[in-house]
mmCIF file of C-alpha atoms in Angstrom:
data_model
loop_
_atom_site.group_PDB
_atom_site.id
_atom_site.type_symbol
_atom_site.label_atom_id
_atom_site.label_comp_id
_atom_site.label_asym_id
_atom_site.label_seq_id
_atom_site.Cartn_x
_atom_site.Cartn_y
_atom_site.Cartn_z
ATOM 1 C CA UNK A 15 104.739 -44.279 8.071
ATOM 2 C CA UNK A 16 103.182 -43.757 11.502
ATOM 3 C CA UNK A 17 103.016 -39.985 11.034
ATOM 4 C CA UNK A 18 101.600 -40.263 7.516
ATOM 5 C CA UNK A 19 99.000 -42.772 8.674
ATOM 6 C CA UNK A 20 97.963 -40.565 11.590
ATOM 7 C CA UNK A 21 97.659 -37.548 9.295
ATOM 8 C CA UNK A 22 95.500 -39.519 6.890
ATOM 9 C CA UNK A 23 93.264 -40.712 9.737
ATOM 10 C CA UNK A 24 93.094 -37.173 11.109
ATOM 11 C CA UNK A 25 92.058 -35.764 7.733
ATOM 12 C CA UNK A 26 89.379 -38.485 7.496
ATOM 13 C CA UNK A 27 87.937 -37.297 10.812
ATOM 14 C CA UNK A 28 88.914 -40.399 12.768
ATOM 15 C CA UNK A 29 90.684 -38.437 15.500
ATOM 16 C CA UNK A 30 88.822 -36.107 17.813
ATOM 17 C CA UNK A 31 90.834 -32.915 18.514
ATOM 18 C CA UNK A 32 89.114 -32.594 21.906
ATOM 19 C CA UNK A 33 90.045 -36.158 22.880
ATOM 20 C CA UNK A 34 93.623 -35.638 21.679
ATOM 21 C CA UNK A 35 93.912 -32.506 23.854
ATOM 22 C CA UNK A 36 92.378 -34.313 26.820
ATOM 23 C CA UNK A 37 94.914 -37.122 26.406
ATOM 24 C CA UNK A 38 97.789 -34.632 26.356
ATOM 25 C CA UNK A 39 96.428 -32.918 29.465
ATOM 26 C CA UNK A 40 96.224 -36.280 31.247
ATOM 27 C CA UNK A 41 99.863 -36.991 30.360
ATOM 28 C CA UNK A 42 100.988 -33.597 31.666
ATOM 29 C CA UNK A 43 98.995 -33.998 34.886
ATOM 30 C CA UNK A 44 100.488 -37.453 35.493
ATOM 31 C CA UNK A 45 103.981 -36.091 34.800
ATOM 32 C CA UNK A 46 103.403 -33.110 37.109
ATOM 33 C CA UNK A 47 102.186 -35.355 39.923
ATOM 34 C CA UNK A 48 105.263 -37.529 39.328
ATOM 35 C CA UNK A 49 107.564 -34.532 39.765
ATOM 36 C CA UNK A 50 105.696 -33.488 42.922
ATOM 37 C CA UNK A 51 106.052 -37.066 44.187
ATOM 38 C CA UNK A 52 109.836 -36.913 43.814
ATOM 39 C CA UNK A 53 109.923 -33.666 45.780
ATOM 40 C CA UNK A 54 107.680 -35.166 48.475
ATOM 41 C CA UNK A 55 109.966 -38.198 48.761
ATOM 42 C CA UNK A 56 112.914 -35.848 49.275
ATOM 43 C CA UNK A 57 110.991 -33.961 51.969
ATOM 44 C CA UNK A 58 109.953 -37.242 53.628
ATOM 45 C CA UNK A 59 113.589 -38.369 53.652
ATOM 46 C CA UNK A 60 114.578 -35.334 55.696
ATOM 47 C CA UNK A 61 111.510 -35.589 57.961
ATOM 48 C CA UNK A 62 112.040 -39.296 58.717
ATOM 49 C CA UNK A 63 114.425 -38.604 61.593
ATOM 50 C CA UNK A 64 111.883 -36.521 63.467
ATOM 51 C CA UNK A 65 108.609 -38.276 62.487
ATOM 52 C CA UNK A 66 109.682 -41.775 61.500
ATOM 53 C CA UNK A 67 108.185 -43.407 58.406
ATOM 54 C CA UNK A 68 104.871 -41.515 58.583
ATOM 55 C CA UNK A 69 105.881 -38.742 56.169
ATOM 56 C CA UNK A 70 106.322 -41.411 53.488
ATOM 57 C CA UNK A 71 102.561 -41.940 53.328
ATOM 58 C CA UNK A 72 101.996 -38.710 51.403
ATOM 59 C CA UNK A 73 104.543 -39.381 48.603
ATOM 60 C CA UNK A 74 103.436 -43.016 48.366
ATOM 61 C CA UNK A 75 99.861 -41.794 47.881
ATOM 62 C CA UNK A 76 100.872 -39.294 45.219
ATOM 63 C CA UNK A 77 102.985 -41.988 43.544
ATOM 64 C CA UNK A 78 99.883 -44.178 43.259
ATOM 65 C CA UNK A 79 97.924 -41.247 41.827
ATOM 66 C CA UNK A 80 100.740 -40.556 39.341
ATOM 67 C CA UNK A 81 100.783 -44.226 38.249
ATOM 68 C CA UNK A 82 97.007 -44.201 37.915
ATOM 69 C CA UNK A 83 97.164 -41.045 35.804
ATOM 70 C CA UNK A 84 99.915 -42.497 33.615
ATOM 71 C CA UNK A 85 97.888 -45.671 33.053
ATOM 72 C CA UNK A 86 94.775 -43.656 32.249
ATOM 73 C CA UNK A 87 96.731 -41.448 29.845
ATOM 74 C CA UNK A 88 98.211 -44.476 28.063
ATOM 75 C CA UNK A 89 94.770 -46.070 27.689
ATOM 76 C CA UNK A 90 93.107 -42.851 26.546
ATOM 77 C CA UNK A 91 91.951 -43.088 22.950
ATOM 78 C CA UNK A 92 92.125 -40.038 20.699
ATOM 79 C CA UNK A 93 89.615 -41.622 18.307
ATOM 80 C CA UNK A 94 86.290 -40.003 17.562
ATOM 81 C CA UNK A 95 83.223 -41.999 18.687
ATOM 82 C CA UNK A 96 82.446 -43.297 15.181
ATOM 83 C CA UNK A 97 86.098 -44.332 14.789
ATOM 84 C CA UNK A 98 85.937 -46.202 18.126
ATOM 85 C CA UNK A 99 83.062 -48.272 16.728
ATOM 86 C CA UNK A 100 85.030 -48.957 13.565
ATOM 87 C CA UNK A 101 88.156 -49.910 15.544
ATOM 88 C CA UNK A 102 86.110 -52.337 17.639
ATOM 89 C CA UNK A 103 84.762 -53.958 14.470
ATOM 90 C CA UNK A 104 88.299 -54.401 13.137
ATOM 91 C CA UNK A 105 89.445 -55.888 16.457
ATOM 92 C CA UNK A 106 86.567 -58.381 16.366
ATOM 93 C CA UNK A 107 87.452 -59.273 12.778
ATOM 94 C CA UNK A 108 91.095 -59.773 13.765
ATOM 95 C CA UNK A 109 90.022 -61.999 16.668
ATOM 96 C CA UNK A 110 87.845 -64.032 14.320
ATOM 97 C CA UNK A 111 90.772 -64.524 11.932
ATOM 98 C CA UNK A 112 92.976 -65.530 14.873
ATOM 99 C CA UNK A 113 90.384 -68.107 15.945
ATOM 100 C CA UNK A 114 90.260 -69.516 12.420
ATOM 101 C CA UNK A 115 94.081 -69.617 12.325
ATOM 102 C CA UNK A 116 94.251 -71.865 15.381
ATOM 103 C CA UNK A 117 91.219 -73.973 14.485
ATOM 104 C CA UNK A 118 88.830 -72.574 17.107
ATOM 105 C CA UNK A 119 86.430 -71.265 14.452
ATOM 106 C CA UNK A 120 85.274 -72.842 11.204
ATOM 107 C CA UNK A 121 87.146 -71.512 8.209
ATOM 108 C CA UNK A 122 84.314 -72.397 5.885
ATOM 109 C CA UNK A 123 85.190 -72.310 2.220
ATOM 110 C CA UNK A 124 88.797 -72.756 1.073
ATOM 111 C CA UNK A 125 88.322 -69.571 -0.954
ATOM 112 C CA UNK A 126 88.518 -67.631 2.337
ATOM 113 C CA UNK A 127 92.240 -68.333 2.353
ATOM 114 C CA UNK A 128 93.043 -65.935 -0.470
ATOM 115 C CA UNK A 129 90.213 -63.521 0.340
ATOM 116 C CA UNK A 130 91.358 -62.893 3.921
ATOM 117 C CA UNK A 131 95.063 -63.578 3.501
ATOM 118 C CA UNK A 132 96.084 -59.865 3.266
ATOM 119 C CA UNK A 133 94.107 -59.139 6.434
ATOM 120 C CA UNK A 134 95.702 -62.057 8.275
ATOM 121 C CA UNK A 135 99.155 -60.729 7.375
ATOM 122 C CA UNK A 136 98.290 -57.188 8.451
ATOM 123 C CA UNK A 137 97.107 -58.532 11.830
ATOM 124 C CA UNK A 138 100.322 -60.521 12.297
ATOM 125 C CA UNK A 139 98.669 -63.882 11.630
ATOM 126 C CA UNK A 140 100.133 -64.693 8.206
ATOM 127 C CA UNK A 141 102.157 -67.749 9.219
ATOM 128 C CA UNK A 142 99.349 -69.234 11.297
ATOM 129 C CA UNK A 143 96.841 -68.547 8.509
ATOM 130 C CA UNK A 144 98.972 -70.396 5.928
ATOM 131 C CA UNK A 145 99.678 -73.278 8.321
ATOM 132 C CA UNK A 146 96.018 -73.733 9.207
ATOM 133 C CA UNK A 147 94.840 -73.939 5.603
ATOM 134 C CA UNK A 148 97.816 -76.079 4.619
ATOM 135 C CA UNK A 149 97.064 -78.507 7.466
ATOM 136 C CA UNK A 150 93.433 -78.684 6.331
ATOM 137 C CA UNK A 151 94.711 -79.788 2.955
ATOM 138 C CA UNK A 152 92.558 -77.401 0.982
ATOM 139 C CA UNK A 153 94.815 -74.428 0.484
ATOM 140 C CA UNK A 154 94.114 -72.530 -2.708
ATOM 141 C CA UNK A 155 97.220 -70.684 -3.758
ATOM 142 C CA UNK A 156 96.681 -67.025 -4.601
ATOM 143 C CA UNK A 157 96.559 -66.280 -8.322
ATOM 144 C CA UNK A 158 99.538 -63.947 -7.994
ATOM 145 C CA UNK A 159 101.837 -66.646 -6.550
ATOM 146 C CA UNK A 160 103.706 -68.715 -9.105
ATOM 147 C CA UNK A 161 106.034 -71.454 -7.892
ATOM 148 C CA UNK A 162 108.407 -73.527 -10.013
ATOM 149 C CA UNK A 163 106.641 -76.633 -8.713
ATOM 150 C CA UNK A 164 102.966 -77.521 -8.601
ATOM 151 C CA UNK A 165 100.700 -79.279 -6.091
ATOM 152 C CA UNK A 166 101.998 -79.941 -2.583
ATOM 153 C CA UNK A 167 105.445 -78.560 -3.442
ATOM 154 C CA UNK A 168 103.895 -75.258 -4.488
ATOM 155 C CA UNK A 169 101.957 -75.123 -1.205
ATOM 156 C CA UNK A 170 105.166 -75.734 0.749
ATOM 157 C CA UNK A 171 106.950 -73.093 -1.331
ATOM 158 C CA UNK A 172 104.182 -70.627 -0.556
ATOM 159 C CA UNK A 173 104.377 -71.467 3.149
ATOM 160 C CA UNK A 174 108.143 -71.012 3.161
ATOM 161 C CA UNK A 175 107.836 -67.761 1.250
ATOM 162 C CA UNK A 176 105.304 -66.411 3.765
ATOM 163 C CA UNK A 177 107.426 -67.458 6.746
ATOM 164 C CA UNK A 178 110.515 -65.851 5.208
ATOM 165 C CA UNK A 179 108.668 -62.659 4.240
ATOM 166 C CA UNK A 180 107.134 -62.276 7.685
ATOM 167 C CA UNK A 181 110.427 -62.966 9.424
ATOM 168 C CA UNK A 182 112.232 -60.428 7.254
ATOM 169 C CA UNK A 183 109.487 -57.820 7.540
ATOM 170 C CA UNK A 184 108.954 -58.199 11.276
ATOM 171 C CA UNK A 185 105.158 -58.152 11.033
ATOM 172 C CA UNK A 186 105.016 -60.155 14.265
ATOM 173 C CA UNK A 187 105.582 -56.953 16.224
ATOM 174 C CA UNK A 188 101.860 -56.323 16.331
ATOM 175 C CA UNK A 189 101.342 -58.523 19.388
ATOM 176 C CA UNK A 190 98.468 -57.371 21.569
ATOM 177 C CA UNK A 191 97.758 -54.419 19.416
ATOM 178 C CA UNK A 192 95.604 -56.287 16.984
ATOM 179 C CA UNK A 193 94.031 -53.826 14.650
ATOM 180 C CA UNK A 194 96.751 -51.238 15.069
ATOM 181 C CA UNK A 195 99.480 -52.860 12.989
ATOM 182 C CA UNK A 196 99.971 -52.899 9.294
ATOM 183 C CA UNK A 197 101.616 -55.163 6.852
ATOM 184 C CA UNK A 198 101.183 -56.653 3.449
ATOM 185 C CA UNK A 199 102.509 -59.064 0.914
ATOM 186 C CA UNK A 200 103.193 -59.002 -2.777
ATOM 187 C CA UNK A 201 104.075 -61.527 -5.395
ATOM 188 C CA UNK A 202 107.593 -62.436 -6.355
ATOM 189 C CA UNK A 203 110.430 -62.975 -3.940
ATOM 190 C CA UNK A 204 111.952 -66.196 -2.742
ATOM 191 C CA UNK A 205 111.096 -69.907 -2.788
ATOM 192 C CA UNK A 206 110.723 -70.119 -6.520
ATOM 193 C CA UNK A 207 108.106 -67.421 -6.849
ATOM 194 C CA UNK A 208 108.198 -65.475 -10.079
#
C-alpha cells in the first residue's frame, strides 16, 4: 500500500523530484561521515597510547556531524511546496479532531460525529471519537450501521464494534505521524452489525 500511495502522490505532483534527490544525498552524506567516523575512532584507538585521549576529539566531532546529518535527512520532506501547505492543513485538521475527541474543543452539532468519523479513524482517533460523542449522550449512529438493538444498546454495540475493528486493524500505529496514516471503516462485522 505504501508504494502504491507514494506512486499516486508522485503522479499527482505532490513529490518534488529535486527534494527527493536532495534527501537521498543527505542520507548518503550522513552515512559516509558515519563510516569515516568509525575509521577515525580506530585511528584514535591506536594513537591513544602516544597522545592520550586527544585524538578522540576528531571522531567525536565527526560523530556529532553524522548524527546531525542523519537527523536532518530523516526530517527532510520530499513534498513539493504546495503539498507541504496541504499536509500542514491536514495536520491542523487532525489536531482539531484530536482536541474534540478529548473535549478540549467544542464538537458543535451531533451531526459532526458521522461526518468526521472516517477522518477520525484514519488519524487513529476512532475510539476516542466514539467515546467522546457517546459520553456527550448525543451520538448519532451512522446510517450504514445496523445493530440488533436500538437506543443505548445500539450505541454501545457501535462503540464495541469500533474498538474491536481498530484493535484488529492496528490503526493506532499512527502515533505522532498524524496525517501520514490511513485507515477506514465499513459496515457489517461484529457486535450485531448487519
